[in-house]
Short mmCIF file of C-alpha atoms and ligand atoms in Angstrom, two decimals:
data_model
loop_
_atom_site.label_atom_id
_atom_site.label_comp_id
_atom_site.label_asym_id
_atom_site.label_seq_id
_atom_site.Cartn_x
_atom_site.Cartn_y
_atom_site.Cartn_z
CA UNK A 1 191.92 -27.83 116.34
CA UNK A 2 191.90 -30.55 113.64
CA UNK A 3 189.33 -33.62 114.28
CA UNK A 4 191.93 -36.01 115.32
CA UNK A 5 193.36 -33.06 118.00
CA UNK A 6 189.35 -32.53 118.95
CA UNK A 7 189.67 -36.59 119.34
CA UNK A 8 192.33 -37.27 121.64
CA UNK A 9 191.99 -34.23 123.62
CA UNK A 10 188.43 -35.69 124.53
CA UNK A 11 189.87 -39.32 125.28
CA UNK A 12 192.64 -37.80 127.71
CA UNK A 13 189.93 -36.25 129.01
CA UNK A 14 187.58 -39.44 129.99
CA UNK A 15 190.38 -41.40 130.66
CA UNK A 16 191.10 -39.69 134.04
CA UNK A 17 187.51 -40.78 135.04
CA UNK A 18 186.86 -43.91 132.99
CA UNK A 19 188.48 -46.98 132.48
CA UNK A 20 189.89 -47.36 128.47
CA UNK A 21 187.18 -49.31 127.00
CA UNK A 22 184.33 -46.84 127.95
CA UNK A 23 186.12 -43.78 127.65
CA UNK A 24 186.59 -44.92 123.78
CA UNK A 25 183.32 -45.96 123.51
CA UNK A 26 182.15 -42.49 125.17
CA UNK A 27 185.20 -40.77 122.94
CA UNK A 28 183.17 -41.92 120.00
CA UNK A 29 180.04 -41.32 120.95
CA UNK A 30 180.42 -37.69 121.89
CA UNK A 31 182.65 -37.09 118.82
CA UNK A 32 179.86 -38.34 116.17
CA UNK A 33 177.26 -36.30 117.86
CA UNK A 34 179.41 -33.43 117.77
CA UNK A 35 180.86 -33.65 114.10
CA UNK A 36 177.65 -35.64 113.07
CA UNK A 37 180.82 -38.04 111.44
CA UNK A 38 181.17 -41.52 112.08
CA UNK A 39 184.32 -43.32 113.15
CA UNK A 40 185.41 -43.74 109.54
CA UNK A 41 184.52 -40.12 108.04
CA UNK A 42 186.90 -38.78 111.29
CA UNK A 43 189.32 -40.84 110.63
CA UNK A 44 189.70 -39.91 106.67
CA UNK A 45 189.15 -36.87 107.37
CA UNK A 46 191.49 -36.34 110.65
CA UNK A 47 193.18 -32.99 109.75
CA UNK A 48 190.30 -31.18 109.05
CA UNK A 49 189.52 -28.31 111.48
CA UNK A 50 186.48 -28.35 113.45
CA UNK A 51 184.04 -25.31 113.92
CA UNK A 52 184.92 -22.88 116.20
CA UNK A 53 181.72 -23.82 117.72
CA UNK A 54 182.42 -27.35 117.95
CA UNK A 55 185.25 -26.64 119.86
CA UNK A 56 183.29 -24.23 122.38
CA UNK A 57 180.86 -27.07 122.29
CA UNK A 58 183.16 -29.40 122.79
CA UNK A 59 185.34 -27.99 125.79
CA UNK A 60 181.52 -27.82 127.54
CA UNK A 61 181.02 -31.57 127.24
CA UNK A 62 184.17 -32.14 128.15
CA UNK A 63 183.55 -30.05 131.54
CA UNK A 64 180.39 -32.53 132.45
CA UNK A 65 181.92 -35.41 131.88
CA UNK A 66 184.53 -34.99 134.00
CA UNK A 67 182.00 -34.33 136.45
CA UNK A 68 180.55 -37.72 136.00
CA UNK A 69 177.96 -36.50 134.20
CA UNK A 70 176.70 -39.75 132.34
CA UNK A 71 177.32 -39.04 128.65
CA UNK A 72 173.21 -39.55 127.78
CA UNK A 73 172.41 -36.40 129.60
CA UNK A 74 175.47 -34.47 128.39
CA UNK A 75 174.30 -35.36 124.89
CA UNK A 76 170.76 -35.74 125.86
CA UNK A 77 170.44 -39.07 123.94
CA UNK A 78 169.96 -42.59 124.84
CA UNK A 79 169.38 -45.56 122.47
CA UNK A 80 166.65 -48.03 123.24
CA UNK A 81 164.89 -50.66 121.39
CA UNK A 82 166.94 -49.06 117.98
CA UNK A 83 165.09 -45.66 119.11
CA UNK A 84 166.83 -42.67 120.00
CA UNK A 85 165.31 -41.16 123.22
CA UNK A 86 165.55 -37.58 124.37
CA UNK A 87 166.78 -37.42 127.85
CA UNK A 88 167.75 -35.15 130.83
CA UNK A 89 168.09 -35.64 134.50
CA UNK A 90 164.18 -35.46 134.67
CA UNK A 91 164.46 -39.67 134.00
CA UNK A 92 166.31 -42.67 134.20
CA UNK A 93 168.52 -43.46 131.56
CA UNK A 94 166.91 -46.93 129.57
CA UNK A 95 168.27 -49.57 130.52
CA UNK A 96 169.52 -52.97 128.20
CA UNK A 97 167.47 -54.64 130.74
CA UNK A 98 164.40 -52.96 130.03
CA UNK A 99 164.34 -53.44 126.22
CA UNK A 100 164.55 -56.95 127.15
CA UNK A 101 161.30 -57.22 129.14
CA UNK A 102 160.09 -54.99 126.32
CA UNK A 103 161.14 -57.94 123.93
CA UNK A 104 159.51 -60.19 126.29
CA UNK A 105 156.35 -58.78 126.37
CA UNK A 106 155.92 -58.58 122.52
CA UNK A 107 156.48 -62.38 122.49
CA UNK A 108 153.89 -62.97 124.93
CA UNK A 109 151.46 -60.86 123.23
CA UNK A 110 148.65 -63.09 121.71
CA UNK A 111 145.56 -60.36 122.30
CA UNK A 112 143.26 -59.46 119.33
CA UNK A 113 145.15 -56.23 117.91
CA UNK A 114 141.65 -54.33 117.54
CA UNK A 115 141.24 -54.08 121.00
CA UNK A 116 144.82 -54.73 122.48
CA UNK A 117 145.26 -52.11 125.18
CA UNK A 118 148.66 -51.53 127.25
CA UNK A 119 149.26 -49.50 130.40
CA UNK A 120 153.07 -48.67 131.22
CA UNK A 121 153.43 -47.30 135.25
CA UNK A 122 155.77 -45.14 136.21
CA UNK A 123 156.70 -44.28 132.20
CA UNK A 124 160.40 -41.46 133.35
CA UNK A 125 161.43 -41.11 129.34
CA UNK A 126 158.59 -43.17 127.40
CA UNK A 127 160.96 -45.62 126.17
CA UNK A 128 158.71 -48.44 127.06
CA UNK A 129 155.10 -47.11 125.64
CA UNK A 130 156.86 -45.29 122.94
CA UNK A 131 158.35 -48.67 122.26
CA UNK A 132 155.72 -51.01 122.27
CA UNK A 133 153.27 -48.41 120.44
CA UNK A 134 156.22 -48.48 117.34
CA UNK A 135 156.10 -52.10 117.04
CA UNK A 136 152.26 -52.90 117.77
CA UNK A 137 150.81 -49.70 115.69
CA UNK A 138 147.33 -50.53 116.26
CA UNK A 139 147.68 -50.94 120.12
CA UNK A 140 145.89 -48.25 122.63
CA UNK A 141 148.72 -47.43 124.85
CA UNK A 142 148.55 -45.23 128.01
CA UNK A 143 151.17 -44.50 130.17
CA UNK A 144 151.66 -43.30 133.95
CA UNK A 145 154.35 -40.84 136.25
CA UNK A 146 154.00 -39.25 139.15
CA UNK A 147 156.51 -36.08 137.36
CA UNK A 148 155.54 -33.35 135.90
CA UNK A 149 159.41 -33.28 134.31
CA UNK A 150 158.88 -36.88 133.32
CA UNK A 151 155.93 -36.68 131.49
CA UNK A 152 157.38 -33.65 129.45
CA UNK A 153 160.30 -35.64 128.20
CA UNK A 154 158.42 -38.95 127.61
CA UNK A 155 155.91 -36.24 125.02
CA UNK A 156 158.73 -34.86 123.79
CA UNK A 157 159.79 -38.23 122.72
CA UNK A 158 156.16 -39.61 121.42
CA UNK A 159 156.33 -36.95 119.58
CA UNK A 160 159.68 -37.26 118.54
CA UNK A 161 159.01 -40.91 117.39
CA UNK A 162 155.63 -40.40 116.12
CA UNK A 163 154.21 -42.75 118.52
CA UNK A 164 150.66 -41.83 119.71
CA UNK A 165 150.62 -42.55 123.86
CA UNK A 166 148.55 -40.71 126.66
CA UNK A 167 150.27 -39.40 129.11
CA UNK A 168 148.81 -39.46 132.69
CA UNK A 169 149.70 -37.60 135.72
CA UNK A 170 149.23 -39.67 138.45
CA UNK A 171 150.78 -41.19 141.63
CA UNK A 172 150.13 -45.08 141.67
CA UNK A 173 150.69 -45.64 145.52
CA UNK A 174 147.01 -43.73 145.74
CA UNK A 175 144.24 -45.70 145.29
CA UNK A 176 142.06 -42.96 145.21
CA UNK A 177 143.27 -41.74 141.86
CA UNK A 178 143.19 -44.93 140.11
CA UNK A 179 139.73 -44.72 139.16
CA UNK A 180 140.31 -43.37 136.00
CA UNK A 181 142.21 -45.81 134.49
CA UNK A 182 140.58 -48.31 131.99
CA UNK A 183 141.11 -51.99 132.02
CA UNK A 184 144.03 -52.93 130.27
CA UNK A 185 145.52 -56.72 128.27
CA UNK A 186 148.91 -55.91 129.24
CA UNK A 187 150.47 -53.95 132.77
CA UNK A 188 154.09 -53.34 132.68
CA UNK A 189 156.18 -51.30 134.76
CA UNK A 190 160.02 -50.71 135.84
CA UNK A 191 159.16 -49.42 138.92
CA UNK A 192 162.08 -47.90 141.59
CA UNK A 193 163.35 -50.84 143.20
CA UNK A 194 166.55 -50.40 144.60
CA UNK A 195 167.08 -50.36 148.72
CA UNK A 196 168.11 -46.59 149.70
CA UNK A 197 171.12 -49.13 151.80
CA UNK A 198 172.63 -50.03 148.33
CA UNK A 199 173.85 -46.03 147.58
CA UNK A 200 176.60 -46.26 149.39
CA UNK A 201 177.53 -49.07 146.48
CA UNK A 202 176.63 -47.19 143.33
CA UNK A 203 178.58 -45.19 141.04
CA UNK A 204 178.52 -41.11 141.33
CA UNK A 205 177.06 -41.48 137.74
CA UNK A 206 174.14 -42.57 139.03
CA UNK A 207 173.80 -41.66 142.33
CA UNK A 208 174.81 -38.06 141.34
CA UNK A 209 172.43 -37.46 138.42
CA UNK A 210 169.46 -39.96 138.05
CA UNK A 211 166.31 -39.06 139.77
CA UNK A 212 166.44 -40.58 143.05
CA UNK A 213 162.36 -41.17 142.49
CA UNK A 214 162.69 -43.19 140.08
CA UNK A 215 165.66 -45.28 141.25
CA UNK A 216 165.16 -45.59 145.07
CA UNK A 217 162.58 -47.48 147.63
CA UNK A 218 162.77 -47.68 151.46
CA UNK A 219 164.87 -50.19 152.85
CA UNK A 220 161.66 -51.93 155.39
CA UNK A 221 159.15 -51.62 151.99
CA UNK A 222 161.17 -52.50 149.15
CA UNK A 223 158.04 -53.96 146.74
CA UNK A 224 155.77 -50.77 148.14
CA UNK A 225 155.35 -50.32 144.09
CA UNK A 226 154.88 -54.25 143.24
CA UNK A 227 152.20 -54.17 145.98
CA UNK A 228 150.16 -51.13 144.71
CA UNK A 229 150.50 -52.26 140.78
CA UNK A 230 149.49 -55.93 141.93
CA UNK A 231 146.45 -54.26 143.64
CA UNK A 232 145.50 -52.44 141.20
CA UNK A 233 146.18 -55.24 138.55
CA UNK A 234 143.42 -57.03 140.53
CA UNK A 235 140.21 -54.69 138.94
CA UNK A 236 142.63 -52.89 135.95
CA UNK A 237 143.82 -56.18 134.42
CA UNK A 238 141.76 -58.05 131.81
CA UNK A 239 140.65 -61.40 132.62
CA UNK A 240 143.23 -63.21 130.06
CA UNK A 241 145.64 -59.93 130.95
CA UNK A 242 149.37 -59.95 131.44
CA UNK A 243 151.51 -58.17 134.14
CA UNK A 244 154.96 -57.55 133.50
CA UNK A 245 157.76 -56.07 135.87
CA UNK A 246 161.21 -55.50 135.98
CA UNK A 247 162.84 -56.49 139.31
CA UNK A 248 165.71 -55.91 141.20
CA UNK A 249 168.11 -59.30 140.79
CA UNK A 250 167.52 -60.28 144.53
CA UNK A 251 163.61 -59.75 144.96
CA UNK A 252 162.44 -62.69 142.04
CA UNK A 253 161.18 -64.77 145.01
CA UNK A 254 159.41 -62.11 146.71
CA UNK A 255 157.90 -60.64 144.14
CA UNK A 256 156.27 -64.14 142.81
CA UNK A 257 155.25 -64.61 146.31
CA UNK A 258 153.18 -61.42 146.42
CA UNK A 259 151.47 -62.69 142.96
CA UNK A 260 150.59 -65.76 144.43
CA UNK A 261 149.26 -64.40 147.50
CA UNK A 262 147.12 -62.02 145.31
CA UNK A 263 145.74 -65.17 143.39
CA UNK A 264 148.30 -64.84 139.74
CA UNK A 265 150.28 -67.61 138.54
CA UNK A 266 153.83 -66.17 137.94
CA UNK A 267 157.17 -66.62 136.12
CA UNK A 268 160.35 -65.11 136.55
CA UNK A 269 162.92 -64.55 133.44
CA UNK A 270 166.49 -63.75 133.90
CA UNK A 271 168.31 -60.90 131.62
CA UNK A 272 171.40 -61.16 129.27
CA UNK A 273 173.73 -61.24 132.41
CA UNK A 274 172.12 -64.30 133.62
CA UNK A 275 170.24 -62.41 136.64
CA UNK A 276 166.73 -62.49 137.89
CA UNK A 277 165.49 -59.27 136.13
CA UNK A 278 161.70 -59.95 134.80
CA UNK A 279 158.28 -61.09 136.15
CA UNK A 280 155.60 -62.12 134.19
CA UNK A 281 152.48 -62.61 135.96
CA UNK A 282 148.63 -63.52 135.06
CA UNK A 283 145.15 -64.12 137.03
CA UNK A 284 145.08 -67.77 138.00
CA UNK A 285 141.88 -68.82 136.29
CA UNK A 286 141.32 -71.42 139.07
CA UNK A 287 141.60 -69.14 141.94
N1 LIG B 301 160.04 -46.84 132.58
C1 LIG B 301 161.25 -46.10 132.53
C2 LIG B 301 162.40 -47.01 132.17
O1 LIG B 301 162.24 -48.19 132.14
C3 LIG B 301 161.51 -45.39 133.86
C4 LIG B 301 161.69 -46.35 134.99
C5 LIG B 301 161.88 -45.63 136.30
O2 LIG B 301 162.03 -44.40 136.32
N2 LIG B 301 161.90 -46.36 137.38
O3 LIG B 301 163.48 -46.59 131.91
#
């Protein structure tokens, strides 16, 4: 099987599941990490043969994807902040959303660097500590989740990255175990947040593969994870500290309204699509 043959027979392939844009875009992907070629490279060099292993390796993939398997855990890769990220179904695949609040929160950063600390709740692959601990080297950054399979990816990929994080086991609805934590300039977390009502909505790529823990909240206590991290923001965030969230697109009202009730002033940023996706909150020095 030549390069262009391995090519097309993967695209006929992921078109019978995937609409033509992203079954080229998932053509390609799958093909580089395969080959290790780019676009270009396959393309001058179509009618070379691939490995007999490629080809095992390839018919495999192949079998996933039609399954739905999203292409990040067939490859187990995913891109975030210009970092590739080890991933399996352990965590949630990053999200373009979330390297924006990660954006958001370096531009809001103004503590002294010496002492800047940073705790990320609810961490699935790392891509947020690992993240912010690349771009703000001197930073002490610890990082939460409740799984055991979690945390094993997300110190795979610290030390992947050669970012230096702790890793915490620890279930943030129980008070009782926060008292380890240390106070902390900047909270952040992409908690779950989406109603268990909305499955019936979602894609089998999701719904089939991601870990329901980390997507999924009851329907009568949507913020249960807004309300604990708020709580706990209360002793665990510096004076002059920022909290940041991610949000689901219809909660931005709700969750400012919890702030306020717990004495923060709060602001709500919308992501690339225009939707209520971030919420920055701080203690209200008056109150
Ligand atoms: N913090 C991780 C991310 O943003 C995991 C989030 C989650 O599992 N809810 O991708």
């Amino acid at each position: 099987m030549t390069l262009q043959e391995a090519g097309f027979f993967l695209l006929n392939k992921l078109r019978t599941v995937y609409d033509e844009g992203e079954a080229s875009a998932i053509g390609d992907w799958v093909m580089e990490s395969l080959t290790g070629s780019d676009k270009t490279e396959r393309m001058i060099y179509k009618n070379n043969p691939i490995t007999p292993e490629e080809e095992e390796q390839l018919h495999g993939y192949a079998a996933k994807l039609l399954k739905h398997t999203p292409v990040q855990y067939v490859l187990n890769e995913s891109w975030f902040c210009g970092l590739k990220f080890y991933v399996d179904e352990n965590v949630l695949i990053p999200r373009p959303e979330t390297e924006e609040l990660v954006e958001w929160v370096i531009s809001n950063c103004r503590f002294p660097i010496d002492t800047l600390s940073i705790l990320d709740i609810g961490t699935g692959s790392g891509c947020i500590p690992i993240s912010l601990k690349r771009r703000l080297r001197k930073a002490k950054v610890t990082a939460l989740d409740i799984s055991d399979g979690a945390l094993t990816v997300a110190q795979r990929n610290a030390a992947k990255l050669g970012a230096e994080v702790e890793f915490i086991q620890l279930d943030i609805l129980d008070p009782a175990q926060w008292a380890i934590l240390k106070t902390a300039d900047i909270i952040i977390s992409n908690p779950p947040y989406i109603p268990e009502n909305n499955k019936a909505s979602m894609h089998p790529n999701v719904l089939e593969f991601e870990p329901h823990n980390a997507l999924f909240v009851p329907d009568q206590d949507t913020l249960l994870f807004y309300k604990a991290i708020i709580a706990l923001a209360k002793t665990k965030l510096t004076l002059e500290g920022l909290l940041f969230f991610e949000i689901h697109e219809n909660l931005g009202k709700e969750v400012t309204e919890l702030l306020s009730a717990a004495g923060f002033m709060s602001e709500i940023k919308k992501d690339m699509q225009g939707k209520d996706r971030m919420v920055m909150g701080r203690k209200s020095l008056e109150g």
